[in-house]
PDB file of C-alpha atoms in Angstrom:
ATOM      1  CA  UNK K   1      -4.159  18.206 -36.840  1.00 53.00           C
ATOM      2  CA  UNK K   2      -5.169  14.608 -36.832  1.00 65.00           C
ATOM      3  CA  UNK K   3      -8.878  14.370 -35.237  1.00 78.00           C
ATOM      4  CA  UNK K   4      -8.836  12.069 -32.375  1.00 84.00           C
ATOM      5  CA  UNK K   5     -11.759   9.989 -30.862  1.00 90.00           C
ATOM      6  CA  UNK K   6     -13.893  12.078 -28.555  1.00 92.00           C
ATOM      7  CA  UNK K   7     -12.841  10.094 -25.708  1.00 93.00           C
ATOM      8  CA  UNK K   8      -9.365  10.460 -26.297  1.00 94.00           C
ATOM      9  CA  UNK K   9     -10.038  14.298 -27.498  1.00 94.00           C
ATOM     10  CA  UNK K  10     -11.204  14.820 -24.199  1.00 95.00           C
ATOM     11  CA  UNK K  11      -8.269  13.339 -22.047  1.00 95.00           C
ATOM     12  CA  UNK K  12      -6.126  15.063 -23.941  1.00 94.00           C
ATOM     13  CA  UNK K  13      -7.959  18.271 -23.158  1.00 95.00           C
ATOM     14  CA  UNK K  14      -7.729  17.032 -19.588  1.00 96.00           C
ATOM     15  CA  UNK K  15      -4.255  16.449 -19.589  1.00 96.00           C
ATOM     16  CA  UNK K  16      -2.834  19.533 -21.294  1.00 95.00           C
ATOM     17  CA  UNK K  17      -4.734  21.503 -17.890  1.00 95.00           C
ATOM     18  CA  UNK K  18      -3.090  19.177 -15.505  1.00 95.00           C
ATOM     19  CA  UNK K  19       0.440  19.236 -17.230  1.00 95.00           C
ATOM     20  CA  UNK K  20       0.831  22.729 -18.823  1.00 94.00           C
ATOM     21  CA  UNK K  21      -1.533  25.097 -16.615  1.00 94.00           C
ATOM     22  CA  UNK K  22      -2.609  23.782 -13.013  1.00 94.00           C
ATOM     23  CA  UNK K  23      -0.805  20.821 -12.045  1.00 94.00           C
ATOM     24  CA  UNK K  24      -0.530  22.424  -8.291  1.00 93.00           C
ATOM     25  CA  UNK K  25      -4.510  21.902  -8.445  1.00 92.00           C
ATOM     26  CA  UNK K  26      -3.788  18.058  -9.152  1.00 93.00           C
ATOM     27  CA  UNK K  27      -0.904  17.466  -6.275  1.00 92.00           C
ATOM     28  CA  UNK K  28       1.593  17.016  -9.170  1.00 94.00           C
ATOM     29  CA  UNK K  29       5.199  18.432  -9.033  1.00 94.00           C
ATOM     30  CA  UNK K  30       6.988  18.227 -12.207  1.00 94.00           C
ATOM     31  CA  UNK K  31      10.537  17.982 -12.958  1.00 92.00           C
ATOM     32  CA  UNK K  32      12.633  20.780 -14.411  1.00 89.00           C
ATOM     33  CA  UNK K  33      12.173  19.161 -17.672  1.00 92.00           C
ATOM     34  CA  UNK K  34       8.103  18.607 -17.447  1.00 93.00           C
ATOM     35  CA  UNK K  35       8.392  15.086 -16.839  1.00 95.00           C
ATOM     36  CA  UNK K  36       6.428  13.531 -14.417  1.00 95.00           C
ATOM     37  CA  UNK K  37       6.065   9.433 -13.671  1.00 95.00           C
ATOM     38  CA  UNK K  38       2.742   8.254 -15.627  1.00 97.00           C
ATOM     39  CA  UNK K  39       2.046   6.685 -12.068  1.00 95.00           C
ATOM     40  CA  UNK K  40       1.536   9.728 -10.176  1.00 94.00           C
ATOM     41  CA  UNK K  41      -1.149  10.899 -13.293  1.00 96.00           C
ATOM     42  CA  UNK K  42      -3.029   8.008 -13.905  1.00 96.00           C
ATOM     43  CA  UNK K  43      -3.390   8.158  -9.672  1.00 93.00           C
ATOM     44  CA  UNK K  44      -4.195  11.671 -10.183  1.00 94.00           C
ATOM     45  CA  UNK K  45      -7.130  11.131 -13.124  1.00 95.00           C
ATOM     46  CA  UNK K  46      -8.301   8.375 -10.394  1.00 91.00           C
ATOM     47  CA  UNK K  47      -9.399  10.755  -7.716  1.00 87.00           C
ATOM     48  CA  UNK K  48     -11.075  13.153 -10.146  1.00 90.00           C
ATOM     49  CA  UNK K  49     -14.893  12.489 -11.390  1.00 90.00           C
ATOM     50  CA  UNK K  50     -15.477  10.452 -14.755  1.00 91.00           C
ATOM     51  CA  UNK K  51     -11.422   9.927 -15.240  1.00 94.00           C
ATOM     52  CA  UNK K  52     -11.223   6.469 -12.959  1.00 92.00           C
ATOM     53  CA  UNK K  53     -11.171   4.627 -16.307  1.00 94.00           C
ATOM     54  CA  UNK K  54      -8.170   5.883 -17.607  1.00 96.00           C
ATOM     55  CA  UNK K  55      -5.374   3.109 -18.176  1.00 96.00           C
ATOM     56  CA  UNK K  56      -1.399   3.576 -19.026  1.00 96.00           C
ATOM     57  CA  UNK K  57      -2.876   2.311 -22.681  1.00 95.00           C
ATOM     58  CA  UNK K  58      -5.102   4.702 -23.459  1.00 95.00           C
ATOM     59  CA  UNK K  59      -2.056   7.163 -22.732  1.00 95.00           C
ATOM     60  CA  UNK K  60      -0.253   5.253 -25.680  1.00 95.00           C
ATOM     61  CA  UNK K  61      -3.226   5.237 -28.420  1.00 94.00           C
ATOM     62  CA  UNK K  62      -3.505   8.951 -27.449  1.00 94.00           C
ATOM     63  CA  UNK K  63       0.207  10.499 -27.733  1.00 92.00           C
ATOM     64  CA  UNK K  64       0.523   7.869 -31.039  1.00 92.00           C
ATOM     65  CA  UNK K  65      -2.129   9.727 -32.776  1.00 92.00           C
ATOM     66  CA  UNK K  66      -1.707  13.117 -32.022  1.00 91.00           C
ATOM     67  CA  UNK K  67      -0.354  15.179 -34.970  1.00 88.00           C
ATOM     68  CA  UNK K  68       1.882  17.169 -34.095  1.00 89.00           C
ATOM     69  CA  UNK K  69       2.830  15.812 -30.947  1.00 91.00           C
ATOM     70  CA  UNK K  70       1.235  17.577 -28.036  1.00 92.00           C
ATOM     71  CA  UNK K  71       3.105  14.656 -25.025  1.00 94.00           C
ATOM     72  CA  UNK K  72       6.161  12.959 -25.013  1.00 95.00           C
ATOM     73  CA  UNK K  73       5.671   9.488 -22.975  1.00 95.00           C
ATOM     74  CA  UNK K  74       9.295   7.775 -22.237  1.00 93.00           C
ATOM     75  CA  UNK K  75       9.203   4.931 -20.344  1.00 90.00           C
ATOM     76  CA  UNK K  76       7.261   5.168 -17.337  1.00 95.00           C
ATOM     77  CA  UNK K  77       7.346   9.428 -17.651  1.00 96.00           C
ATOM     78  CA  UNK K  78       4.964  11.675 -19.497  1.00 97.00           C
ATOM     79  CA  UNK K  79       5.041  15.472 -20.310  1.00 95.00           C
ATOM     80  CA  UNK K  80       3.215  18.122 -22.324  1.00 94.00           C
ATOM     81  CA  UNK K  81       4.912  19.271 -25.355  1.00 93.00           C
ATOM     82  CA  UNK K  82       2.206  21.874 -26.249  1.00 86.00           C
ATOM     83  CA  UNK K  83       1.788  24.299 -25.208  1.00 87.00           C
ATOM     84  CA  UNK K  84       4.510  23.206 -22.788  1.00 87.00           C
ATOM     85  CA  UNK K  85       5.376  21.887 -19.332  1.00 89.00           C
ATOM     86  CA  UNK K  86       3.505  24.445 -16.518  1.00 90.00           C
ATOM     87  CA  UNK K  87       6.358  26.165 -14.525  1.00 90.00           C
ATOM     88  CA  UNK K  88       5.185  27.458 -11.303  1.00 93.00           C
ATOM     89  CA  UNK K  89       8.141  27.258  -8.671  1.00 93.00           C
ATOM     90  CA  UNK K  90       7.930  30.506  -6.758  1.00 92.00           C
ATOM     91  CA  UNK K  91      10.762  30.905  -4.736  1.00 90.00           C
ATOM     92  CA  UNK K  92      10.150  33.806  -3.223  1.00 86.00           C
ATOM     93  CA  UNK K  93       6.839  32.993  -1.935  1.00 90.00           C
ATOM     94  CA  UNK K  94       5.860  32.969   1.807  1.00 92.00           C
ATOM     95  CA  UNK K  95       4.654  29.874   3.156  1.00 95.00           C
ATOM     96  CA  UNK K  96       1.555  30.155   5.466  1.00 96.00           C
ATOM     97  CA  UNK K  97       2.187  29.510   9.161  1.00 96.00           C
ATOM     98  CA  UNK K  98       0.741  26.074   8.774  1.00 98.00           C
ATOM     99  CA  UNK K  99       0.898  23.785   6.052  1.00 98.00           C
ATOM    100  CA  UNK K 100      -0.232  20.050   5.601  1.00 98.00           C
ATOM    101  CA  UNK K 101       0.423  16.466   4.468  1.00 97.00           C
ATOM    102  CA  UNK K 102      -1.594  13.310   4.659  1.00 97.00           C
ATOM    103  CA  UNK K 103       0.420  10.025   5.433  1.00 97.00           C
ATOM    104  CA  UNK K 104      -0.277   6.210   5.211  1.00 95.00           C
ATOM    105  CA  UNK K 105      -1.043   5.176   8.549  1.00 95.00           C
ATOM    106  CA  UNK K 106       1.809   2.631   7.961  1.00 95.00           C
ATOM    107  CA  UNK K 107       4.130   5.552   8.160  1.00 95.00           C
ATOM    108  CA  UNK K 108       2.621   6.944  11.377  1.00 96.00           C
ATOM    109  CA  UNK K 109       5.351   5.459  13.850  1.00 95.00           C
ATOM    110  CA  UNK K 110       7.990   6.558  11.775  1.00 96.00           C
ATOM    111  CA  UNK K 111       6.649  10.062  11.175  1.00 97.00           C
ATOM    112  CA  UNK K 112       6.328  10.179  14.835  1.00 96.00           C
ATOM    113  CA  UNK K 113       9.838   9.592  15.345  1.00 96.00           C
ATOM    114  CA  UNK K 114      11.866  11.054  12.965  1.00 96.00           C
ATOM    115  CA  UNK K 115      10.019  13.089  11.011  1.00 97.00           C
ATOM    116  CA  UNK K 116       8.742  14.143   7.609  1.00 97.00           C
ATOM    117  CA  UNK K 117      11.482  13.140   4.803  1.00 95.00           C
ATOM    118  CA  UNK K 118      10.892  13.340   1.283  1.00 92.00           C
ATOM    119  CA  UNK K 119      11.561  10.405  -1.616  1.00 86.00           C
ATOM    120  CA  UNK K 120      15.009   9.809  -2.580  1.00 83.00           C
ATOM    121  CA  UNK K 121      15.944  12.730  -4.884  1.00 80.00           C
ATOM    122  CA  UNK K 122      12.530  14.576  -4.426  1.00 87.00           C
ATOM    123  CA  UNK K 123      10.848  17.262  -2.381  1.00 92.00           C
ATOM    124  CA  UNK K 124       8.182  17.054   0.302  1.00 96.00           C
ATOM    125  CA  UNK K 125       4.994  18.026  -1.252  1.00 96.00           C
ATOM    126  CA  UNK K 126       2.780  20.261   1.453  1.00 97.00           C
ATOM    127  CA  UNK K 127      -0.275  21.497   1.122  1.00 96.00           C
ATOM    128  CA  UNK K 128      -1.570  24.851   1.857  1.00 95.00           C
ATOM    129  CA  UNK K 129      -5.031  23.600   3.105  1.00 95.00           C
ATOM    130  CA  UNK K 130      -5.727  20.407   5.055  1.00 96.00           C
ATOM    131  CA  UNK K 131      -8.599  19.211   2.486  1.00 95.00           C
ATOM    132  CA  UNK K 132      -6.114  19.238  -0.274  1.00 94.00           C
ATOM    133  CA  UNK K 133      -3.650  17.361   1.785  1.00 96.00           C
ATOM    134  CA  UNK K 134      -6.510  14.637   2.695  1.00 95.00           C
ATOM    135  CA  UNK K 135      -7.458  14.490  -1.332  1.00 92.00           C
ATOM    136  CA  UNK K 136      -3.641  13.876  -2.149  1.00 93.00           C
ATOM    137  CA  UNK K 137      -3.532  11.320   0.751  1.00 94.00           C
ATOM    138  CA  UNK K 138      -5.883   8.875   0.110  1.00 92.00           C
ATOM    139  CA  UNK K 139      -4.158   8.639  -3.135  1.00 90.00           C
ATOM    140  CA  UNK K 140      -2.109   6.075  -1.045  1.00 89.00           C
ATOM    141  CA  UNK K 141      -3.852   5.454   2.115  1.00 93.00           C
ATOM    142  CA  UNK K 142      -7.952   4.971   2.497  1.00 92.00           C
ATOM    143  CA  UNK K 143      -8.102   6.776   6.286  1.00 95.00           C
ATOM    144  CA  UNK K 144      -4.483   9.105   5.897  1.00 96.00           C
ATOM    145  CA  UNK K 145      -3.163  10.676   9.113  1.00 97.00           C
ATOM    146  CA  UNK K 146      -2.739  14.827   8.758  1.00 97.00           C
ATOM    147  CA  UNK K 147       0.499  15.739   9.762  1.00 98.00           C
ATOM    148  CA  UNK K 148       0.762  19.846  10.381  1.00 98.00           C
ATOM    149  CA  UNK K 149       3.771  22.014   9.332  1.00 98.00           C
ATOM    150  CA  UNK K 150       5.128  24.750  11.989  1.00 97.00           C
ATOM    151  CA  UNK K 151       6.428  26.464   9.379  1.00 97.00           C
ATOM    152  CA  UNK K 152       7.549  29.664  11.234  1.00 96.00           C
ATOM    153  CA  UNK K 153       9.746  27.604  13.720  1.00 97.00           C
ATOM    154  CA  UNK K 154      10.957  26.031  10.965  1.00 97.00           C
ATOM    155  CA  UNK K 155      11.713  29.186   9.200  1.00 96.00           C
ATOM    156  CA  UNK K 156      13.838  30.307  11.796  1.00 96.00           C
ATOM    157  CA  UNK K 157      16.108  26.869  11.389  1.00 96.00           C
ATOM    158  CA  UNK K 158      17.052  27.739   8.433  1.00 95.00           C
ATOM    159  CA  UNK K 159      14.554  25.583   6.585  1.00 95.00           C
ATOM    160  CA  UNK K 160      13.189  26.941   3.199  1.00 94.00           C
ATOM    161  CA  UNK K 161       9.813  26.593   1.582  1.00 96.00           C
ATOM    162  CA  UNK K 162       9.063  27.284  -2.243  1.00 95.00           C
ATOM    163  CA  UNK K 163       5.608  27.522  -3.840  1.00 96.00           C
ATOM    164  CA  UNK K 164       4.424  25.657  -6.540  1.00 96.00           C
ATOM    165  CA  UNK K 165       1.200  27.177  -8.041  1.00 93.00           C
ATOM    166  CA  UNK K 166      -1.062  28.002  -5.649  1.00 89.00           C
ATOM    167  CA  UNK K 167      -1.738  25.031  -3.739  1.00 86.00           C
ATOM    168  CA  UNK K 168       1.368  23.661  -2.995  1.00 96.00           C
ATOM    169  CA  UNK K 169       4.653  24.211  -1.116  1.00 97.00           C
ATOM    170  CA  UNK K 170       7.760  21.913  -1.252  1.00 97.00           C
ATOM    171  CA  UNK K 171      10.423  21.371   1.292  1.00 96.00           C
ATOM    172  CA  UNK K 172      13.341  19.226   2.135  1.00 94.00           C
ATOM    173  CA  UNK K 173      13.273  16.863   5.112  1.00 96.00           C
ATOM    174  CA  UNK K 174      11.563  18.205   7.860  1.00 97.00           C
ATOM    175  CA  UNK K 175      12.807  17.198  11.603  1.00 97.00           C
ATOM    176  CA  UNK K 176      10.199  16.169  14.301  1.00 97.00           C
ATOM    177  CA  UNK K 177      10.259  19.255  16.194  1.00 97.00           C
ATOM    178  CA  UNK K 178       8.720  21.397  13.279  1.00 98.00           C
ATOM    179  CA  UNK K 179       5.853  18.880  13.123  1.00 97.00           C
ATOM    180  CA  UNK K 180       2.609  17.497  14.630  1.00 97.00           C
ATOM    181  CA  UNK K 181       0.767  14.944  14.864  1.00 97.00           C
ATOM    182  CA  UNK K 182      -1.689  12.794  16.900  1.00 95.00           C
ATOM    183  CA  UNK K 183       0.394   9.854  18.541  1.00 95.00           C
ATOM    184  CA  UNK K 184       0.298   6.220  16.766  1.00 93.00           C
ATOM    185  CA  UNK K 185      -1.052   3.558  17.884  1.00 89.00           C
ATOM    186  CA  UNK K 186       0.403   0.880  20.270  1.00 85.00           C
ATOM    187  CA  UNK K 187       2.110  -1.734  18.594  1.00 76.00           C
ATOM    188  CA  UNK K 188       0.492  -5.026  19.180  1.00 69.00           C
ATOM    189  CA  UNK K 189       2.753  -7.389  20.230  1.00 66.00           C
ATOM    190  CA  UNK K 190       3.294 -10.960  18.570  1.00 64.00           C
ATOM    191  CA  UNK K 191       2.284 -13.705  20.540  1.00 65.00           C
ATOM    192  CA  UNK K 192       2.398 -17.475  19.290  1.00 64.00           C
ATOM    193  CA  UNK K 193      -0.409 -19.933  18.588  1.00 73.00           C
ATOM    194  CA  UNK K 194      -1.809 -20.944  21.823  1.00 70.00           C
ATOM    195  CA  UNK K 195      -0.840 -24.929  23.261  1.00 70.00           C
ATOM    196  CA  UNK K 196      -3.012 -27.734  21.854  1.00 73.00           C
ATOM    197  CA  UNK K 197      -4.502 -29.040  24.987  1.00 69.00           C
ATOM    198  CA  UNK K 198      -5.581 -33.011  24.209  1.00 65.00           C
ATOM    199  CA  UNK K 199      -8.551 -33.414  23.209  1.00 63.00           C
ATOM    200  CA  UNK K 200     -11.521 -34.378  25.553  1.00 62.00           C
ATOM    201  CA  UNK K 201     -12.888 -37.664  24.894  1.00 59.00           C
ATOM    202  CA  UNK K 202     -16.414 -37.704  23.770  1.00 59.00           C
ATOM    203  CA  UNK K 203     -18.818 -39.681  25.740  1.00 58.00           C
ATOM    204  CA  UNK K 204     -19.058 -43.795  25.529  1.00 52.00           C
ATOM    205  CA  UNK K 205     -15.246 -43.615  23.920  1.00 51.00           C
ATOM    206  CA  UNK K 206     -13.584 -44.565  27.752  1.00 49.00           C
ATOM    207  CA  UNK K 207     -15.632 -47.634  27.613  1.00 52.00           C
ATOM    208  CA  UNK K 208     -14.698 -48.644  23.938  1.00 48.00           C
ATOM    209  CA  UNK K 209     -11.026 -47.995  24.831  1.00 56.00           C
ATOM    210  CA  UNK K 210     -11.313 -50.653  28.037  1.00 53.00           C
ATOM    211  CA  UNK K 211     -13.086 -53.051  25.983  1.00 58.00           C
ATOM    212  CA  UNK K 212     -10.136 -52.820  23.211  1.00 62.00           C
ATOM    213  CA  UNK K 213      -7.615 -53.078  26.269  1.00 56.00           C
ATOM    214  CA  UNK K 214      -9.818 -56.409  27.624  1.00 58.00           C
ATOM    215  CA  UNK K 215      -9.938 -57.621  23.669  1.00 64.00           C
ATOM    216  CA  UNK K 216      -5.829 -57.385  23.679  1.00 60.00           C
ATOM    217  CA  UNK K 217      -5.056 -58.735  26.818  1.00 59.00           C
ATOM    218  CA  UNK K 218      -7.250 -61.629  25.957  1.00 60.00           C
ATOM    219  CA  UNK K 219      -5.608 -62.554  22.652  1.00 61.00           C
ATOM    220  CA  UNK K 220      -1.969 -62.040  24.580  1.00 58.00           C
ATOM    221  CA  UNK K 221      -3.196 -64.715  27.040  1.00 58.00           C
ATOM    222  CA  UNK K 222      -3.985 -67.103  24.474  1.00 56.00           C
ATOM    223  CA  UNK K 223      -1.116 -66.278  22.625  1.00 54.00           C
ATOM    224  CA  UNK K 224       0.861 -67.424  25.930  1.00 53.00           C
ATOM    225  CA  UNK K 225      -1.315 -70.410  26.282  1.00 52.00           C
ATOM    226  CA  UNK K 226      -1.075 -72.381  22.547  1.00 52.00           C
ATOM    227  CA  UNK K 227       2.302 -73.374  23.023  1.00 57.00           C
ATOM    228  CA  UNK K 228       1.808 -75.423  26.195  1.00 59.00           C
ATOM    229  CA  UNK K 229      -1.604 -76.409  24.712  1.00 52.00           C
ATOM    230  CA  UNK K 230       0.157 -77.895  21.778  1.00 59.00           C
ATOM    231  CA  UNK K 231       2.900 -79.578  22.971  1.00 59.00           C
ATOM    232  CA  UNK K 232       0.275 -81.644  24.932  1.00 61.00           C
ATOM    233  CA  UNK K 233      -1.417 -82.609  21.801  1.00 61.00           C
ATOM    234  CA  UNK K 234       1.576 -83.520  20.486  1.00 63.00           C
ATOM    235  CA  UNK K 235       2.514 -85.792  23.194  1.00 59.00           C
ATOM    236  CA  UNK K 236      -0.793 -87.106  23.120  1.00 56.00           C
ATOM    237  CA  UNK K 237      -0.325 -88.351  19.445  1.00 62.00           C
ATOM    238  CA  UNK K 238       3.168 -89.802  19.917  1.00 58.00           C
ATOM    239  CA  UNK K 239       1.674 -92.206  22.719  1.00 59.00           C
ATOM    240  CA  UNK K 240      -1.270 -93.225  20.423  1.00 53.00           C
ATOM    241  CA  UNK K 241       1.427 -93.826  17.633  1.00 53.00           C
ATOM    242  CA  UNK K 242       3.666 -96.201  19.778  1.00 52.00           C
TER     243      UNK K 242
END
């Protein structure tokens, strides 16, 4: 087994708990095949003490040198090849009556109005405590709004709930009457940039603008006057010349 750097030794240490043992404890939901996007891990090592360092890079130097392979990165997706991907989907398992997510506050009006929906070919991931939902939350939002799960009522719609680990509960879409949460905020409404009112005139500039007005309607006047001024002159010089 090739010996790795101590820092990588240890965030591969790090990684085969959050991949192949507990990664209910870190929010994380992996696919049937282990996989799960780099994204949601390196957001994951973020939020946990001493781990805020770790960069997609450091992934790379660390699967490269491992010998045997212990993770598989592909593209943007990682898994754990040893021991192996964590499987804890428990189907069977009872949901408590109230479970818990964390939104961005962006998301609050929507929420409000329609509901709880998961990402495009994913699950809604619920916790079973409102801490842990907060922790996952402000993976994505600084100040998240808790959203609570009836999960009973839901129950009787039909709706099911599967565990994942301990922590963790994933559903499908979940409609507004099966959820609550405090209302949103009023929506500020747009206004436009006030008028531009003309700008007072600061003191002594009135008088400067009559004395320009007097200093034109001079120069007009003598403008009018130098032709009949001329032709006098002119007249004057033709009699002297005869």
């Amino acid at each position: 087994m090739t010996r790795l750097p101590r820092q990588l030794a240890d965030l591969a240490r790090m990684l085969t708990y959050m991949l192949c043992h507990r990664p209910d404890e870190f929010g994380l939901v992996l696919a049937a095949d282990g996989f799960i996007p780099v994204k949601q891990v390196l957001q994951a090592l973020t939020g946990e003490p001493d781990w805020g360092f770790v960069r997609r890079h450091h992934l790379d130097q660390m699967a490269a040198l491992m010998q045997p392979p212990a993770f598989e990165l592909a593209h943007d997706q990682i898994r754990c090849l040893a021991p192996g991907p964590a499987r804890l989907r428990r189907p069977e398992a009872t949901p408590p009556a109230l479970l818990y997510a964390a939104i961005p506050p962006k998301a609050h009006g929507r929420v409000w109005e329609e509901g709880l929906k998961p990402p495009l070919e994913q699950e809604l991931v619920l916790a079973a405590t409102r801490e842990t939902a907060m922790k996952l939350g402000r993976r994505r939002a600084p100040e998240p709004v808790i959203v609570t799960v009836q999960t009973q009522a839901a129950l009787r719609a039909g709706i099911a709930f599967q565990g994942y680990g301990d922590e963790l509960f994933l559903a499908p879409a979940l409609p507004r009457e099966f959820i609550q949460l405090p209302p949103p905020p009023p929506r500020e409404e747009k206004t436009g940039p006030p008028p531009k009112l003309p700008a007072e005139p600061t003191p002594g500039s009135f008088m400067l603008e009559l004395s320009q007005l007097a200093s034109k309607a001079a120069k007009a006047k003598r403008k009018k006057k130098d032709p009949a001024w001329k032709a006098t002159r002119r007249a004057v010089r033709k009699g002297k010349g005869s």
